[in-house]
Amino acid sequence: QVQLVESGGGLVQAGGSLRLSCAASGRTFSSYTVGWFRRAPDKEREFVGFITWAGGRSYADSVKGRFTISSDNAKTTVYLQANSLTPEDTAVYYCAASDALMGPYYEGAKYKYWGQGTQVTVSS
């Protein structure tokens, strides 16, 4: 089993930035695709972006150019750098890990393991 833990959420003013982290307990992400999703109040879960085991990345149009996904060299942690935040970015952000060999990785059903989420609140 893979246990995922998100961190780095908080309250930020519009135009500000946050860096979210996703860590897997007891193992690396070397054999996984890691995705980021979010759920805003009264909305469905929304795809944010993903990074594959080979380092390929893709983003939703709503965050493209503002958000960046990366991992450390040891692939123990995946990051979501969120810049130019707006109130529409307010949501609980989740990371997820997929061991599927092929996508589409924008589909939540491709992900077997999910974290508990971290709250991002953007004011003004």
mmCIF file of C-alpha atoms in Angstrom:
data_model
loop_
_atom_site.group_PDB
_atom_site.id
_atom_site.type_symbol
_atom_site.label_atom_id
_atom_site.label_comp_id
_atom_site.label_asym_id
_atom_site.label_seq_id
_atom_site.Cartn_x
_atom_site.Cartn_y
_atom_site.Cartn_z
ATOM 1 C CA GLN A 1 0.000 0.000 0.000
ATOM 2 C CA VAL A 2 1.038 3.591 -0.670
ATOM 3 C CA GLN A 3 0.185 6.293 1.844
ATOM 4 C CA LEU A 4 0.174 9.815 0.401
ATOM 5 C CA VAL A 5 0.369 12.970 2.486
ATOM 6 C CA GLU A 6 -0.177 16.480 1.121
ATOM 7 C CA SER A 7 1.109 19.600 2.819
ATOM 8 C CA GLY A 8 1.719 23.269 2.127
ATOM 9 C CA GLY A 9 -1.817 24.567 1.912
ATOM 10 C CA GLY A 10 -2.995 27.673 3.663
ATOM 11 C CA LEU A 11 -4.471 31.134 3.289
ATOM 12 C CA VAL A 12 -2.988 33.431 0.671
ATOM 13 C CA GLN A 13 -4.010 36.714 -0.930
ATOM 14 C CA ALA A 14 -4.931 36.925 -4.583
ATOM 15 C CA GLY A 15 -1.802 37.125 -6.689
ATOM 16 C CA GLY A 16 0.221 35.185 -4.165
ATOM 17 C CA SER A 17 1.850 31.779 -4.365
ATOM 18 C CA LEU A 18 1.947 28.474 -2.536
ATOM 19 C CA ARG A 19 4.000 25.336 -2.948
ATOM 20 C CA LEU A 20 2.181 22.127 -2.150
ATOM 21 C CA SER A 21 4.001 18.889 -1.432
ATOM 22 C CA CYS A 22 2.994 15.269 -1.867
ATOM 23 C CA ALA A 23 5.049 12.636 -0.083
ATOM 24 C CA ALA A 24 4.712 8.871 -0.192
ATOM 25 C CA SER A 25 5.502 6.969 2.958
ATOM 26 C CA GLY A 26 8.024 4.187 2.713
ATOM 27 C CA ARG A 27 8.736 4.379 -1.011
ATOM 28 C CA THR A 28 9.505 6.621 -3.955
ATOM 29 C CA PHE A 29 7.368 7.638 -6.910
ATOM 30 C CA SER A 30 9.790 6.051 -9.371
ATOM 31 C CA SER A 31 7.204 3.665 -10.814
ATOM 32 C CA TYR A 32 4.162 5.945 -10.580
ATOM 33 C CA THR A 33 2.453 8.775 -12.329
ATOM 34 C CA VAL A 34 1.490 11.414 -9.771
ATOM 35 C CA GLY A 35 -1.506 13.619 -10.389
ATOM 36 C CA TRP A 36 -2.925 16.677 -8.689
ATOM 37 C CA PHE A 37 -6.667 17.237 -8.420
ATOM 38 C CA ARG A 38 -8.788 19.738 -6.560
ATOM 39 C CA ARG A 39 -12.327 20.098 -5.313
ATOM 40 C CA ALA A 40 -13.791 23.549 -4.797
ATOM 41 C CA PRO A 41 -16.868 24.094 -2.629
ATOM 42 C CA ASP A 42 -20.024 22.834 -4.335
ATOM 43 C CA LYS A 43 -18.082 21.682 -7.401
ATOM 44 C CA GLU A 44 -16.961 18.388 -8.860
ATOM 45 C CA ARG A 45 -13.414 17.172 -8.557
ATOM 46 C CA GLU A 46 -11.211 18.840 -11.156
ATOM 47 C CA PHE A 47 -7.989 17.697 -12.766
ATOM 48 C CA VAL A 48 -5.032 20.021 -12.188
ATOM 49 C CA GLY A 49 -2.000 18.288 -13.664
ATOM 50 C CA PHE A 50 0.288 15.275 -13.532
ATOM 51 C CA ILE A 51 3.894 14.186 -13.827
ATOM 52 C CA THR A 52 4.825 10.762 -15.185
ATOM 53 C CA TRP A 53 7.596 8.486 -14.007
ATOM 54 C CA ALA A 54 9.670 9.721 -16.959
ATOM 55 C CA GLY A 55 9.111 13.380 -16.083
ATOM 56 C CA GLY A 56 6.465 14.213 -18.656
ATOM 57 C CA ARG A 57 3.985 16.821 -17.462
ATOM 58 C CA SER A 58 0.566 18.062 -18.430
ATOM 59 C CA TYR A 59 -1.800 20.674 -16.989
ATOM 60 C CA ALA A 60 -5.412 21.684 -17.122
ATOM 61 C CA ASP A 61 -6.136 24.814 -19.132
ATOM 62 C CA SER A 62 -7.369 26.548 -15.997
ATOM 63 C CA VAL A 63 -3.907 26.441 -14.398
ATOM 64 C CA LYS A 64 -1.581 26.279 -17.392
ATOM 65 C CA GLY A 65 1.124 28.907 -17.162
ATOM 66 C CA ARG A 66 0.511 29.466 -13.453
ATOM 67 C CA PHE A 67 1.073 26.041 -11.884
ATOM 68 C CA THR A 68 4.141 23.819 -12.181
ATOM 69 C CA ILE A 69 4.585 20.208 -11.098
ATOM 70 C CA SER A 70 8.005 18.858 -10.243
ATOM 71 C CA SER A 71 9.729 16.185 -8.190
ATOM 72 C CA ASP A 72 12.954 15.979 -6.263
ATOM 73 C CA ASN A 73 15.885 14.000 -7.641
ATOM 74 C CA ALA A 74 15.172 11.025 -5.408
ATOM 75 C CA LYS A 75 11.494 11.045 -6.435
ATOM 76 C CA THR A 76 10.382 10.958 -2.838
ATOM 77 C CA THR A 77 8.284 14.115 -3.078
ATOM 78 C CA VAL A 78 6.187 15.722 -5.809
ATOM 79 C CA TYR A 79 5.504 19.451 -5.705
ATOM 80 C CA LEU A 80 2.809 21.707 -7.054
ATOM 81 C CA GLN A 81 4.013 25.291 -7.356
ATOM 82 C CA ALA A 82 0.933 27.482 -7.621
ATOM 83 C CA ASN A 83 1.478 31.099 -8.665
ATOM 84 C CA SER A 84 -0.794 34.036 -9.447
ATOM 85 C CA LEU A 85 -3.519 32.530 -7.325
ATOM 86 C CA THR A 86 -7.095 33.760 -7.582
ATOM 87 C CA PRO A 87 -10.154 33.077 -5.430
ATOM 88 C CA GLU A 88 -11.262 30.560 -8.068
ATOM 89 C CA ASP A 89 -8.279 28.435 -7.049
ATOM 90 C CA THR A 90 -9.745 27.984 -3.572
ATOM 91 C CA ALA A 91 -10.198 24.250 -3.081
ATOM 92 C CA VAL A 92 -8.968 21.174 -1.311
ATOM 93 C CA TYR A 93 -6.003 19.913 -3.305
ATOM 94 C CA TYR A 94 -5.300 16.190 -3.561
ATOM 95 C CA CYS A 95 -2.363 14.255 -4.892
ATOM 96 C CA ALA A 96 -2.809 10.772 -6.281
ATOM 97 C CA ALA A 97 -0.550 8.000 -7.548
ATOM 98 C CA SER A 98 -1.207 5.769 -10.539
ATOM 99 C CA ASP A 99 0.583 2.560 -11.455
ATOM 100 C CA ALA A 100 -1.227 2.339 -14.792
ATOM 101 C CA LEU A 101 1.165 1.902 -17.694
ATOM 102 C CA MET A 102 -0.878 4.181 -19.951
ATOM 103 C CA GLY A 103 -3.165 7.156 -19.500
ATOM 104 C CA PRO A 104 -5.222 9.185 -19.868
ATOM 105 C CA TYR A 105 -3.855 10.489 -16.600
ATOM 106 C CA TYR A 106 -6.306 13.360 -16.416
ATOM 107 C CA GLU A 107 -8.922 10.780 -15.412
ATOM 108 C CA GLY A 108 -9.234 10.273 -11.693
ATOM 109 C CA ALA A 109 -10.146 6.639 -12.254
ATOM 110 C CA LYS A 110 -6.552 5.983 -13.330
ATOM 111 C CA TYR A 111 -5.295 6.691 -9.822
ATOM 112 C CA LYS A 112 -5.233 3.976 -7.207
ATOM 113 C CA TYR A 113 -3.899 5.911 -4.217
ATOM 114 C CA TRP A 114 -5.122 9.265 -2.902
ATOM 115 C CA GLY A 115 -4.047 11.584 -0.145
ATOM 116 C CA GLN A 116 -6.357 13.286 2.325
ATOM 117 C CA GLY A 117 -5.968 16.713 0.762
ATOM 118 C CA THR A 118 -4.701 20.114 1.832
ATOM 119 C CA GLN A 119 -6.837 23.260 1.913
ATOM 120 C CA VAL A 120 -5.900 26.234 -0.243
ATOM 121 C CA THR A 121 -7.849 29.422 0.391
ATOM 122 C CA VAL A 122 -7.285 32.530 -1.726
ATOM 123 C CA SER A 123 -8.736 35.781 -0.417
ATOM 124 C CA SER A 124 -9.856 38.923 -2.259
#
